[in-house]
mmCIF file of C-alpha atoms in Angstrom:
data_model
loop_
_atom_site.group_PDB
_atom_site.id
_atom_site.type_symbol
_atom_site.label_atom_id
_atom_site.label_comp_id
_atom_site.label_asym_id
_atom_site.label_seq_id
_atom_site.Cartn_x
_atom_site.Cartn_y
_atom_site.Cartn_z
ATOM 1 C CA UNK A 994 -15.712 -28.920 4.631
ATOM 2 C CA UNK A 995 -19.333 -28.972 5.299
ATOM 3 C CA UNK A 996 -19.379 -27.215 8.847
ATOM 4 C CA UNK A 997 -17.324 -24.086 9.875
ATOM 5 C CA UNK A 998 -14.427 -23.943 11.938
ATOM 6 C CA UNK A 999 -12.757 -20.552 12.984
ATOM 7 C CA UNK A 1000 -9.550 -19.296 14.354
ATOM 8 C CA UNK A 1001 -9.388 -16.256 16.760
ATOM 9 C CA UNK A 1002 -6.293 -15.072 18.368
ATOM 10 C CA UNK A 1003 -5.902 -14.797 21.862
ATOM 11 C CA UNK A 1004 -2.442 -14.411 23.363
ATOM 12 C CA UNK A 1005 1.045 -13.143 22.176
ATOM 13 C CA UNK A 1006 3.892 -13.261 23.852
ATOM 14 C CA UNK A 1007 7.398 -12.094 22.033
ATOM 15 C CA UNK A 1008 10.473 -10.172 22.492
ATOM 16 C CA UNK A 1009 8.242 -7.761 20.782
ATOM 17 C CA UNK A 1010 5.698 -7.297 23.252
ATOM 18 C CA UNK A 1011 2.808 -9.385 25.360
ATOM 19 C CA UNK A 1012 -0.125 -8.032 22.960
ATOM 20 C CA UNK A 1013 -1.410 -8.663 19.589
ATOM 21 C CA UNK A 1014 -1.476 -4.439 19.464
ATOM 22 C CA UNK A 1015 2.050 -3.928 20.264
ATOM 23 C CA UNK A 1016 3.116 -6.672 17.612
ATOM 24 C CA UNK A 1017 1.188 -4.301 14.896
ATOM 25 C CA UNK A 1018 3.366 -1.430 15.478
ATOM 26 C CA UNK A 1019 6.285 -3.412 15.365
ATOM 27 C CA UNK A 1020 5.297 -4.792 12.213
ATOM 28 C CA UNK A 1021 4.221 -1.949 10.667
ATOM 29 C CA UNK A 1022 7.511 -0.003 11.697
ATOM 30 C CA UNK A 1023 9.703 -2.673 10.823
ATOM 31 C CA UNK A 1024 11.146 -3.282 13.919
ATOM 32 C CA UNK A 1025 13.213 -6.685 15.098
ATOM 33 C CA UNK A 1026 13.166 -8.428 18.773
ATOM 34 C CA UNK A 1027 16.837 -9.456 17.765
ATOM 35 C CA UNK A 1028 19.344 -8.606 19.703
ATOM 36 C CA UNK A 1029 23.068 -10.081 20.422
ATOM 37 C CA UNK A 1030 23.134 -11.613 23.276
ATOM 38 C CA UNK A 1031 26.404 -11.901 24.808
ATOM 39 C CA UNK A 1032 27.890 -15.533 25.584
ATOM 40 C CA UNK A 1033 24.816 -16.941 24.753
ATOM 41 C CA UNK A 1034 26.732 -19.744 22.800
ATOM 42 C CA UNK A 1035 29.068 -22.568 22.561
ATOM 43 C CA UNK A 1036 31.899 -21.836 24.444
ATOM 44 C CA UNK A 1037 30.955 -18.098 25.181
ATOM 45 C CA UNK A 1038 30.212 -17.214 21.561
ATOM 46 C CA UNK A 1039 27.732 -14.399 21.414
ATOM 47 C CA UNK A 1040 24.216 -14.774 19.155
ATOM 48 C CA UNK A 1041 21.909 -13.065 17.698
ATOM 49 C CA UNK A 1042 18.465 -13.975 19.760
ATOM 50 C CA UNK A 1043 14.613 -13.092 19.982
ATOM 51 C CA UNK A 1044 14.774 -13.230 23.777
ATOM 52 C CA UNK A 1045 12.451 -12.068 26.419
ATOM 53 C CA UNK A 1046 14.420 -9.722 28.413
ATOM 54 C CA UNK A 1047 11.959 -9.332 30.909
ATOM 55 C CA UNK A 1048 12.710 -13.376 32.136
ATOM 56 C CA UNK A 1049 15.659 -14.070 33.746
ATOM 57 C CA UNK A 1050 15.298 -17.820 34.919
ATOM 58 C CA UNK A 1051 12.595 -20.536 34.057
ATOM 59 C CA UNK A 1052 11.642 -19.370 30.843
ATOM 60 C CA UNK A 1053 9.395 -21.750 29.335
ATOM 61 C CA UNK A 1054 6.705 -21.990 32.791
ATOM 62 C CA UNK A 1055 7.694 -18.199 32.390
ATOM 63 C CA UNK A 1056 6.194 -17.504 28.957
ATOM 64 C CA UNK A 1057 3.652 -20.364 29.394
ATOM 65 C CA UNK A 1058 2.054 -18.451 32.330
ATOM 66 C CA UNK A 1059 2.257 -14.870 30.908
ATOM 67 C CA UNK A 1060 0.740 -16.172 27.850
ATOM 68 C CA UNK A 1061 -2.606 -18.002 29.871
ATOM 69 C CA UNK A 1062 -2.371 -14.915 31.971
ATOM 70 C CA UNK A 1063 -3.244 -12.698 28.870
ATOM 71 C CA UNK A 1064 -6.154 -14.882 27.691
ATOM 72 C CA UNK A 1065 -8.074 -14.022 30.760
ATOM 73 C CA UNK A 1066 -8.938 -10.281 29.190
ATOM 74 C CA UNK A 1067 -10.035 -12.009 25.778
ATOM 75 C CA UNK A 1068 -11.015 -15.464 26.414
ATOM 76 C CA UNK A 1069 -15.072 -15.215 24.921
ATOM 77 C CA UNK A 1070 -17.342 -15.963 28.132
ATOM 78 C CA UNK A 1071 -19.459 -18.253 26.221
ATOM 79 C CA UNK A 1072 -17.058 -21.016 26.034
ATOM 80 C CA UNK A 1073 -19.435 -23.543 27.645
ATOM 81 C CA UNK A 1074 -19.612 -26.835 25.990
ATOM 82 C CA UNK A 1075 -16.536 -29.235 25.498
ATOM 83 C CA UNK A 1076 -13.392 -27.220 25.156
ATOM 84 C CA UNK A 1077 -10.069 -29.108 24.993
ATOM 85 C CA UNK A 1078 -6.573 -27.899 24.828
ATOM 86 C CA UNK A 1079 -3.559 -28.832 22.565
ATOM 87 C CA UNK A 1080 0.212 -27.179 23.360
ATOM 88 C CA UNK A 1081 2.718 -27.274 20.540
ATOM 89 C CA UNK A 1082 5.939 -27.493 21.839
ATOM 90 C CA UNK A 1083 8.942 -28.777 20.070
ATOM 91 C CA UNK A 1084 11.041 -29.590 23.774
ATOM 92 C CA UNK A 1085 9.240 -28.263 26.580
ATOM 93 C CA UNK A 1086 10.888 -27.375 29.710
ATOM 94 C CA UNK A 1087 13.883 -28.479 29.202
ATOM 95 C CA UNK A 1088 15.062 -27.413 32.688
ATOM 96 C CA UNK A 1089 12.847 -30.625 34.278
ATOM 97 C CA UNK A 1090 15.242 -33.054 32.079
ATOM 98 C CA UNK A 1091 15.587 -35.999 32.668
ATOM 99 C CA UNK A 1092 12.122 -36.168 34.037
ATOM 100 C CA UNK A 1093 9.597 -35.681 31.662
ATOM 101 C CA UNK A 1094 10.300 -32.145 30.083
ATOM 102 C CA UNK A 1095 5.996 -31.683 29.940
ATOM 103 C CA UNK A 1096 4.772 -32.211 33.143
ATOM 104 C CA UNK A 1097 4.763 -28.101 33.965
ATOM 105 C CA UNK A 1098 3.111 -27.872 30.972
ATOM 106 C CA UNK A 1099 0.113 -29.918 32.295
ATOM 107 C CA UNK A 1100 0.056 -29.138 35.576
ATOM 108 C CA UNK A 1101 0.254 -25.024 34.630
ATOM 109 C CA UNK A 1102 -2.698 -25.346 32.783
ATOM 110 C CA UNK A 1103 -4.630 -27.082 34.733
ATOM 111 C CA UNK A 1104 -4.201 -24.100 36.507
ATOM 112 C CA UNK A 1105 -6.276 -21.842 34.587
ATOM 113 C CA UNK A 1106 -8.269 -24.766 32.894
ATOM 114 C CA UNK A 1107 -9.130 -27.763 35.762
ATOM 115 C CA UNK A 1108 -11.549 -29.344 33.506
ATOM 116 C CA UNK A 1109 -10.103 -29.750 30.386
ATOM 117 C CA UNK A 1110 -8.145 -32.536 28.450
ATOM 118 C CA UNK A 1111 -4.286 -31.481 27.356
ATOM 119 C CA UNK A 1112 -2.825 -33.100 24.558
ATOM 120 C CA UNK A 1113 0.702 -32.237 23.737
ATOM 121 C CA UNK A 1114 1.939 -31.730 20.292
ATOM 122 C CA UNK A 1115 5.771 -32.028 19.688
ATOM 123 C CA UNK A 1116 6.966 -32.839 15.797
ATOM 124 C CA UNK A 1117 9.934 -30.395 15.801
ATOM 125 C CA UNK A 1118 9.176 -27.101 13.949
ATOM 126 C CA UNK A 1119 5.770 -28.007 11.974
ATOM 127 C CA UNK A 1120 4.090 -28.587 15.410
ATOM 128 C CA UNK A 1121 2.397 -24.990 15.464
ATOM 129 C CA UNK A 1122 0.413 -25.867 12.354
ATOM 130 C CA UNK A 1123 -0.252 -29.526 13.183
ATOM 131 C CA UNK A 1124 -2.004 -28.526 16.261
ATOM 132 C CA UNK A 1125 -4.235 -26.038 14.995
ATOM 133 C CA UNK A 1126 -5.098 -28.910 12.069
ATOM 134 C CA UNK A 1127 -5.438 -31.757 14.747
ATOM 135 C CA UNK A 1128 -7.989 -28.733 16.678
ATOM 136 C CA UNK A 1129 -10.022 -28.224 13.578
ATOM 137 C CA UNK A 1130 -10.535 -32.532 13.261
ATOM 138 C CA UNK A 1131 -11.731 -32.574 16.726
ATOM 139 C CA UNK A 1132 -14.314 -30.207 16.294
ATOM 140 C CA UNK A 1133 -15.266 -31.587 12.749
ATOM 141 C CA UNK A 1134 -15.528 -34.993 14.484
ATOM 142 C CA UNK A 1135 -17.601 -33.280 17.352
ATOM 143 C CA UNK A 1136 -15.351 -34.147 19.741
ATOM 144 C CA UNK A 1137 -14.810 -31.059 21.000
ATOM 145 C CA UNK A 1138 -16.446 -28.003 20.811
ATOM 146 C CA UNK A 1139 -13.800 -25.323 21.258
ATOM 147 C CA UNK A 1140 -10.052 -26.164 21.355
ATOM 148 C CA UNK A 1141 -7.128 -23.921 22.947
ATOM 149 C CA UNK A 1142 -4.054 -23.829 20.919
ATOM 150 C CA UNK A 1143 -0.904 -23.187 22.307
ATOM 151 C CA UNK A 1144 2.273 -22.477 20.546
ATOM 152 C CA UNK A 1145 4.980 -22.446 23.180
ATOM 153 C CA UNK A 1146 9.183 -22.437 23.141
ATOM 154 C CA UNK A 1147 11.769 -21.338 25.112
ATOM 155 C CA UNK A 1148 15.748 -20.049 24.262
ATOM 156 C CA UNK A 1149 17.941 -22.762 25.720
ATOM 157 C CA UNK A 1150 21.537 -23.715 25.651
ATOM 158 C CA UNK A 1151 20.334 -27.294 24.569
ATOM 159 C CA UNK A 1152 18.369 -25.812 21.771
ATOM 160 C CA UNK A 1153 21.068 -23.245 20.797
ATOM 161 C CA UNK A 1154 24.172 -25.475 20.836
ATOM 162 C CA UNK A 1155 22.250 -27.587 18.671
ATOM 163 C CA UNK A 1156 21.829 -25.851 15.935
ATOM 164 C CA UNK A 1157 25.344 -24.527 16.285
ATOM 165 C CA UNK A 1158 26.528 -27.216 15.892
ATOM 166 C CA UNK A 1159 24.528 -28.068 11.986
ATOM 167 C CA UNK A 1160 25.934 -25.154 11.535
ATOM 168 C CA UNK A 1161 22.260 -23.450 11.055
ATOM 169 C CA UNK A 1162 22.587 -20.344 13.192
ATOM 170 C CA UNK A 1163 23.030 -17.312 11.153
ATOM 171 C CA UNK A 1164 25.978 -14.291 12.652
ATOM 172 C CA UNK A 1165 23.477 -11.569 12.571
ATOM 173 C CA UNK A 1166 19.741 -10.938 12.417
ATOM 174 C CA UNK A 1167 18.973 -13.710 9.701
ATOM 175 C CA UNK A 1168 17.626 -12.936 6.337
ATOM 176 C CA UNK A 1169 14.827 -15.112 5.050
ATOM 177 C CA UNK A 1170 15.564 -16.360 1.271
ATOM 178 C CA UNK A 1171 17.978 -13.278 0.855
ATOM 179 C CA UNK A 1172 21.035 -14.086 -1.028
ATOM 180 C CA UNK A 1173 23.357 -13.490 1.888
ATOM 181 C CA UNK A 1174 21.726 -15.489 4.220
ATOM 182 C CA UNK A 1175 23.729 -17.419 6.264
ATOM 183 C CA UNK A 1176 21.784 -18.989 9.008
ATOM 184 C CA UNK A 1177 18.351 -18.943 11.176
ATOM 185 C CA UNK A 1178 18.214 -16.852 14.395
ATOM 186 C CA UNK A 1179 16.380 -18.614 17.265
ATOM 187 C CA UNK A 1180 13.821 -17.584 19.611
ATOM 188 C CA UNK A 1181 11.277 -17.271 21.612
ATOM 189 C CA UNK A 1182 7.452 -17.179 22.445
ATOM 190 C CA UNK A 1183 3.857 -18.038 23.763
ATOM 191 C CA UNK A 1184 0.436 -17.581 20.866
ATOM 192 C CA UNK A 1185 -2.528 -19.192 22.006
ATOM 193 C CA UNK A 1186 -5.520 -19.084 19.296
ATOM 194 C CA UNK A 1187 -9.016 -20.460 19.776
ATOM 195 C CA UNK A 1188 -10.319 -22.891 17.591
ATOM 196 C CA UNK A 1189 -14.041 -23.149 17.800
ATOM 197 C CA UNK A 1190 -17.334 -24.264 16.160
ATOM 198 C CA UNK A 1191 -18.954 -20.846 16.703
ATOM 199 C CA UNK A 1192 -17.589 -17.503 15.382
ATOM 200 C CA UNK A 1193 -16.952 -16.189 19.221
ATOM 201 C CA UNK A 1194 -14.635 -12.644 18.325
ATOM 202 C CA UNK A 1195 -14.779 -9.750 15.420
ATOM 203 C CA UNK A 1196 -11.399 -11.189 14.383
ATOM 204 C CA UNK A 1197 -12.584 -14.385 13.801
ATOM 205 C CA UNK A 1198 -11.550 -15.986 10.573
ATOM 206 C CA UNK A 1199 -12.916 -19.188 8.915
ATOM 207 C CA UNK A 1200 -9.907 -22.046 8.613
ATOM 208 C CA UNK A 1201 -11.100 -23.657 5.245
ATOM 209 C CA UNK A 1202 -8.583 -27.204 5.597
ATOM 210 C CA UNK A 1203 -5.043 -28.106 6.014
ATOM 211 C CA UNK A 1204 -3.178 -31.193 5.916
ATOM 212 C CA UNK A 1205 0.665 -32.531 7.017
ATOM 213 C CA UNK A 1206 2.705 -35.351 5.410
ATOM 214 C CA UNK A 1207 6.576 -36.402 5.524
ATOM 215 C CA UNK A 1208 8.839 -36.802 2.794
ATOM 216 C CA UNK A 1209 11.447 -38.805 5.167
ATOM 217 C CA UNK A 1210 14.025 -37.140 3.391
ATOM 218 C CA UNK A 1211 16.989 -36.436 6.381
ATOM 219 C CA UNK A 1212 16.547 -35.978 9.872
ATOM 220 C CA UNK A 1213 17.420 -32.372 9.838
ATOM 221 C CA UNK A 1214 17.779 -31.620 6.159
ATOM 222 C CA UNK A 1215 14.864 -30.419 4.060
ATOM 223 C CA UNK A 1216 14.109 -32.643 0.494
ATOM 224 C CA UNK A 1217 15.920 -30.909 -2.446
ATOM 225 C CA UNK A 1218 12.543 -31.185 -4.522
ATOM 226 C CA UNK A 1219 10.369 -29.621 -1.941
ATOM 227 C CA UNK A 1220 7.988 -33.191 -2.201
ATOM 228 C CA UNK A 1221 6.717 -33.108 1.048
ATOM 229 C CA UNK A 1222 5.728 -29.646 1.069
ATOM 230 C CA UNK A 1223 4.333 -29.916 -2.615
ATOM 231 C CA UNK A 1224 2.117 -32.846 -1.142
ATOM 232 C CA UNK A 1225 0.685 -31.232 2.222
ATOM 233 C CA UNK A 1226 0.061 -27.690 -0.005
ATOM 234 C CA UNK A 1227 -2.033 -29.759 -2.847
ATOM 235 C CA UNK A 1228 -3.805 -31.698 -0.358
ATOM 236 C CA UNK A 1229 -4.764 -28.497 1.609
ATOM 237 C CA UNK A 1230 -6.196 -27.054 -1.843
ATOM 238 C CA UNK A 1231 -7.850 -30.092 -2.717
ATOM 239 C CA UNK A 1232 -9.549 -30.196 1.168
ATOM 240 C CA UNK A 1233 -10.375 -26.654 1.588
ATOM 241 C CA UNK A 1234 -11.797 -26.399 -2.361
ATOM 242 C CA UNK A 1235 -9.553 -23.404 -3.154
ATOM 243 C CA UNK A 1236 -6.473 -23.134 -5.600
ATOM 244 C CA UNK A 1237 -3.502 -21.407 -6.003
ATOM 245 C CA UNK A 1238 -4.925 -18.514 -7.506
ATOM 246 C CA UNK A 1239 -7.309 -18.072 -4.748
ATOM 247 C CA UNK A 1240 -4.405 -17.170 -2.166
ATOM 248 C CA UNK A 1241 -3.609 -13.449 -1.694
ATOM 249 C CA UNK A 1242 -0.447 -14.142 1.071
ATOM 250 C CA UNK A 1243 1.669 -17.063 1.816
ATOM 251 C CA UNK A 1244 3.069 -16.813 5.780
ATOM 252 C CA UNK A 1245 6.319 -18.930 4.541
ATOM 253 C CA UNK A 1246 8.661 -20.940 7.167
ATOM 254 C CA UNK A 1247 11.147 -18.750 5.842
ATOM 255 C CA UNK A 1248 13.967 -19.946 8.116
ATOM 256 C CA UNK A 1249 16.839 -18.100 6.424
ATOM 257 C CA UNK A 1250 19.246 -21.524 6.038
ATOM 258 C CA UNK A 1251 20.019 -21.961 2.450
ATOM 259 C CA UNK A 1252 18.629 -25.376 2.177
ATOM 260 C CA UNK A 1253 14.989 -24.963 3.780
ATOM 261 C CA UNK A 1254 14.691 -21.475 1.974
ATOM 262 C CA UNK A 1255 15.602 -22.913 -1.745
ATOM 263 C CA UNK A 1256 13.503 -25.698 -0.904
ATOM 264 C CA UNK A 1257 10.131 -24.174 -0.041
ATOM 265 C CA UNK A 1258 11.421 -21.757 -3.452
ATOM 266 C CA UNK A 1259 11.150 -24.834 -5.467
ATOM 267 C CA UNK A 1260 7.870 -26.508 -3.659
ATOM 268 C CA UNK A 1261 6.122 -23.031 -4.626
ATOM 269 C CA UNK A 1262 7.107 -22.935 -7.730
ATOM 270 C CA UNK A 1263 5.938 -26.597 -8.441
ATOM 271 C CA UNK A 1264 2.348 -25.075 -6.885
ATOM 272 C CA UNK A 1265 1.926 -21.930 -8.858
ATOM 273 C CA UNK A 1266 2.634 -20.244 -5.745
ATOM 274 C CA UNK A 1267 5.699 -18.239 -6.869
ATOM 275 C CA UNK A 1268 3.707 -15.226 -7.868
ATOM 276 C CA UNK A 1269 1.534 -14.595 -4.670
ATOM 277 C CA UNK A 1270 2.631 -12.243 -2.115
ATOM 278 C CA UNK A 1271 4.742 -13.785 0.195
ATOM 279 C CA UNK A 1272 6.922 -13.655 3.873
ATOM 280 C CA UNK A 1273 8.679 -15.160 6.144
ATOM 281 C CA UNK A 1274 8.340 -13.893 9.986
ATOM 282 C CA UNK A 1275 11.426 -15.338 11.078
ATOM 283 C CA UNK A 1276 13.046 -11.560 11.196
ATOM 284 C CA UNK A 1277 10.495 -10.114 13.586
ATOM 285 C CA UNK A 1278 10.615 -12.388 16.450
ATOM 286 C CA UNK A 1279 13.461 -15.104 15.064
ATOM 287 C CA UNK A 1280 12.649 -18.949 14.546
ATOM 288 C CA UNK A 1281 10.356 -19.886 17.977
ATOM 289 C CA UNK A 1282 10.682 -23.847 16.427
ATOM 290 C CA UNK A 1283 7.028 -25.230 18.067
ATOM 291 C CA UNK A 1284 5.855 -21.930 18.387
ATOM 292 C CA UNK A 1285 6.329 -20.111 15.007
ATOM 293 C CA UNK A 1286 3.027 -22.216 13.270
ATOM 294 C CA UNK A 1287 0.686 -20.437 16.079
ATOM 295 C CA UNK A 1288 2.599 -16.703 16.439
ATOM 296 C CA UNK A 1289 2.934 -16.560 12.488
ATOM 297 C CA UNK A 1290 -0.937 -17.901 12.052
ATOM 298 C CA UNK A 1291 -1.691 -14.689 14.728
ATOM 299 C CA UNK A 1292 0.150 -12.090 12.393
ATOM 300 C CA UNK A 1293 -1.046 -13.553 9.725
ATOM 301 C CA UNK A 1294 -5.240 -12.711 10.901
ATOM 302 C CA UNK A 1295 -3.765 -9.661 12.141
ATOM 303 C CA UNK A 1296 -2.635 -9.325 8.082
ATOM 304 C CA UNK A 1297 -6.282 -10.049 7.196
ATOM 305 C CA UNK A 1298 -7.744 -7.650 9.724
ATOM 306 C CA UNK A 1299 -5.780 -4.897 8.911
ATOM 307 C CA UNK A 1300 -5.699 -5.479 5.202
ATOM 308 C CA UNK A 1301 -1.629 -4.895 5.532
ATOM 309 C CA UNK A 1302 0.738 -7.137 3.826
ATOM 310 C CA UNK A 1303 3.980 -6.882 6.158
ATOM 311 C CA UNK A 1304 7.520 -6.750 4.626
ATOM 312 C CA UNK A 1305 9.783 -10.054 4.891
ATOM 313 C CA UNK A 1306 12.781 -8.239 7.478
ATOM 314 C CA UNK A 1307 16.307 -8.960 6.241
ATOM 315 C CA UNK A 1308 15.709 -9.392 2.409
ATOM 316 C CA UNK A 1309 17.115 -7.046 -0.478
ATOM 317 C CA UNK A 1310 18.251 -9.741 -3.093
ATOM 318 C CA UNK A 1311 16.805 -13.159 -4.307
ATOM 319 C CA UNK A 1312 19.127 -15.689 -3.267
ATOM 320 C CA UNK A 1313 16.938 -18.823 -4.444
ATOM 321 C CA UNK A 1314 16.523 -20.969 -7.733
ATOM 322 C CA UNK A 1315 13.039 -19.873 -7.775
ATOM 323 C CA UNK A 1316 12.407 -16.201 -7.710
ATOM 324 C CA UNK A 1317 9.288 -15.688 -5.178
ATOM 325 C CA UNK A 1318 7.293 -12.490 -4.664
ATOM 326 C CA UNK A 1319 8.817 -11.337 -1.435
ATOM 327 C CA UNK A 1320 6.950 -8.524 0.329
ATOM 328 C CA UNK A 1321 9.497 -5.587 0.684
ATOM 329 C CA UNK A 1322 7.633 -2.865 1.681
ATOM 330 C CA UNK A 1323 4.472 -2.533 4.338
ATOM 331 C CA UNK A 1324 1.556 -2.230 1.684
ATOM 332 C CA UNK A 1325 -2.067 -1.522 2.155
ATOM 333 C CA UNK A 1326 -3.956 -4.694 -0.073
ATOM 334 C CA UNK A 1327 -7.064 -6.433 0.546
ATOM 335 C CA UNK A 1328 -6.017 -9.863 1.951
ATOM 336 C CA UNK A 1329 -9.182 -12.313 1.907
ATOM 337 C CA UNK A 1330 -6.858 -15.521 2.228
ATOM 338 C CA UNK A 1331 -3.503 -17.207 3.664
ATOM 339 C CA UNK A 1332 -1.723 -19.815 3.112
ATOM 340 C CA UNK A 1333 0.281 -20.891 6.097
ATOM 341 C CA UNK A 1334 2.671 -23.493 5.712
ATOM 342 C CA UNK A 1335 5.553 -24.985 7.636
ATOM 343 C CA UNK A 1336 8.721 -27.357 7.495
ATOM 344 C CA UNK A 1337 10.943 -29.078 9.886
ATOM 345 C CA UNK A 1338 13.601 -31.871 10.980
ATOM 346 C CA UNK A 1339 13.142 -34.962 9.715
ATOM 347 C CA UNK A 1340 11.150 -34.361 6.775
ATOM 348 C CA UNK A 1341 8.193 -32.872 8.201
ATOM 349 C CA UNK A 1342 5.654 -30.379 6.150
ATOM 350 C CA UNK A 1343 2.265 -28.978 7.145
ATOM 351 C CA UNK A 1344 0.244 -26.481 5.262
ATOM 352 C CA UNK A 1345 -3.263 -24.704 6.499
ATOM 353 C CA UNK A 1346 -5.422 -21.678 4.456
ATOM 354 C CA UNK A 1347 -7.209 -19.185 6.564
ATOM 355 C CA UNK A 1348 -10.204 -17.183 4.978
ATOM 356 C CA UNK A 1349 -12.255 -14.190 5.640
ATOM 357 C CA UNK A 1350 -16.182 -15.021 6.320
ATOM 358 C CA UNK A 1351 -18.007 -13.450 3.302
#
């Protein structure tokens, strides 16, 4: 890419706290926002969930609001120009069903941004990383000057009978491509990152391409070959002018099932990825579905700013074809660039790389 595009965090919203400073200590001490939660399931069972305990009823306009709430200490005051924003979501409010599930979405952000254009990203659990691609195009197209990414999903009994019922929920905190995994653990969050033109914080970081594409493999079951994600991760390197042995950490999808986790194994492999420092977030704040792409892109500048390569929760023994270097301990390493990449239901892959300036 010719002109610069950068990524600053703005807002984070977990189990684990509402700023990007509580989130660090978490991180660095190893600590999980999963919790049991009792009769949380089908027919009473109880779950292991990232849940904000704080919200007790409407918890997506909840999170949404706490999230927009928080950007109004950081947002830059020199966002004059053409600013836009995008809101990854894979359901919405689901409590506005059968009506459209999005119109809070809209109307709460119009709230804090009258002005500005909302475009609504749903393509199950890749959204995150779509949007903040889709952000960089507008502003490479000069459509936009600044765009407002918002990675947003809520714990629901929809959502978590679901994925009961594939059979994808794990019995305890889940364990990202550990040999005993069993199973993802859901939850819950608000990130919102700005994606602008003009470096406009310290923690600013230059996003150097990404790209998505679809392998159409199942509608919820990842390709055995990893084809889709092989394709989006070469045509990332190919777009941003790096290669593989340019990336210091790879923020996996990590979702602890035993098909996505073998899968992304292989894709890596196939990429000469397998050596380079790698985790899945998944056992911090669980699997936030159209959130994860934004809150693991946040942790993941927070990686680069703090030089800190954060340990993959849950994982003691490889339990994939391809043997990946899983981070196991917190460990101080200069981290200059990220790869970012993502996979969900029915056969969707996205990949991004994040760089330092300099």
């Amino acid at each position: 890419m010719n002109k610069s595009v950068y990524i600053q965090y703005l807002s984070l919203v977990t189990p684990l706290g509402t700023t990007v400073e509580q989130h660090l200590e978490a991180f660095r001490n190893g600590s999980s926002g999963i919790r049991i939660a009792e009769k949380s399931g089908f027919q009473d069972s109880s779950l292991p969930l990232a849940k904000r305990t704080e919200i007790t009823s409407n918890r997506y306009d909840s999170l949404l609001r706490e999230g927009l709430e928080n950007i109004q200490m950081t947002l830059p005051g020199n966002t004059a120009g053409k600013i836009a924003v995008i809101v990854s979501s894979t359901k919405g409010n689901l409590d506005l069903l059968p009506e459209d599930a999005f119109s809070s979405t809209r109307t709460i952000i119009r709230q804090f941004f009258p002005e500005a254009p909302v475009f609504i990203i749903s393509n199950a659990c890749i959204s995150g990383v779509i949007a903040i691609n889709t952000a960089a195009d507008y502003l490479l197209a000069d459509t936009y000057d600044q765009v407002l990414v918002t990675g947003i999903d809520a714990i629901s009994e929809f959502v978590s009978y679901g994925f009961q019922s594939l059979f994808a929920l794990s019995s305890e905190a889940c364990k990202p491509f550990d040999k005993s995994r069993n199973g993802t653990t859901l939850g819950e969050g608000c990130g919102i990152v700005l994606v602008s033109k003009e470096k406009m914080l310290n923690h600013a970081v230059l996003y150097k391409g990404g790209s998505s594409s679809n392998d159409a493999n199942h509608i919820s079951g990842p390709s055995r070959t990893g084809e889709g994600l092989v394709r989006s991760i070469e045509r990332t390197f190919k777009r941003s002018g790096l290669s593989a042995s340019d990336i210091d950490f790879i923020s996996a999808h990590g979702t602890a099932t035993v098909f996505n986790d073998e899968m992304e194994s292989i894709a890596f492999g196939r990429t000469q990825l397998d050596r380079a420092p790698l985790n899945s977030m998944k056992g911090y704040f669980g699997h936030t579905l159209g959130a994860a792409g934004i809150l693991e892109t946040i942790m993941s500048i927070v990686s680069m700013e703090q030089n800190l390569l954060f340990p993959n929760l849950g994982f003691s023994e490889t339990g994939i074809s391809v043997p990946l270097n899983i981070i196991q301990h917190l460990e101080s390493r200069e981290v200059k660039t990220v790869l970012k990449t993502a996979s969900g239901f029915g056969g969707g892959n996205a990949s991004l790389i994040l760089q330092k300036e300099g």
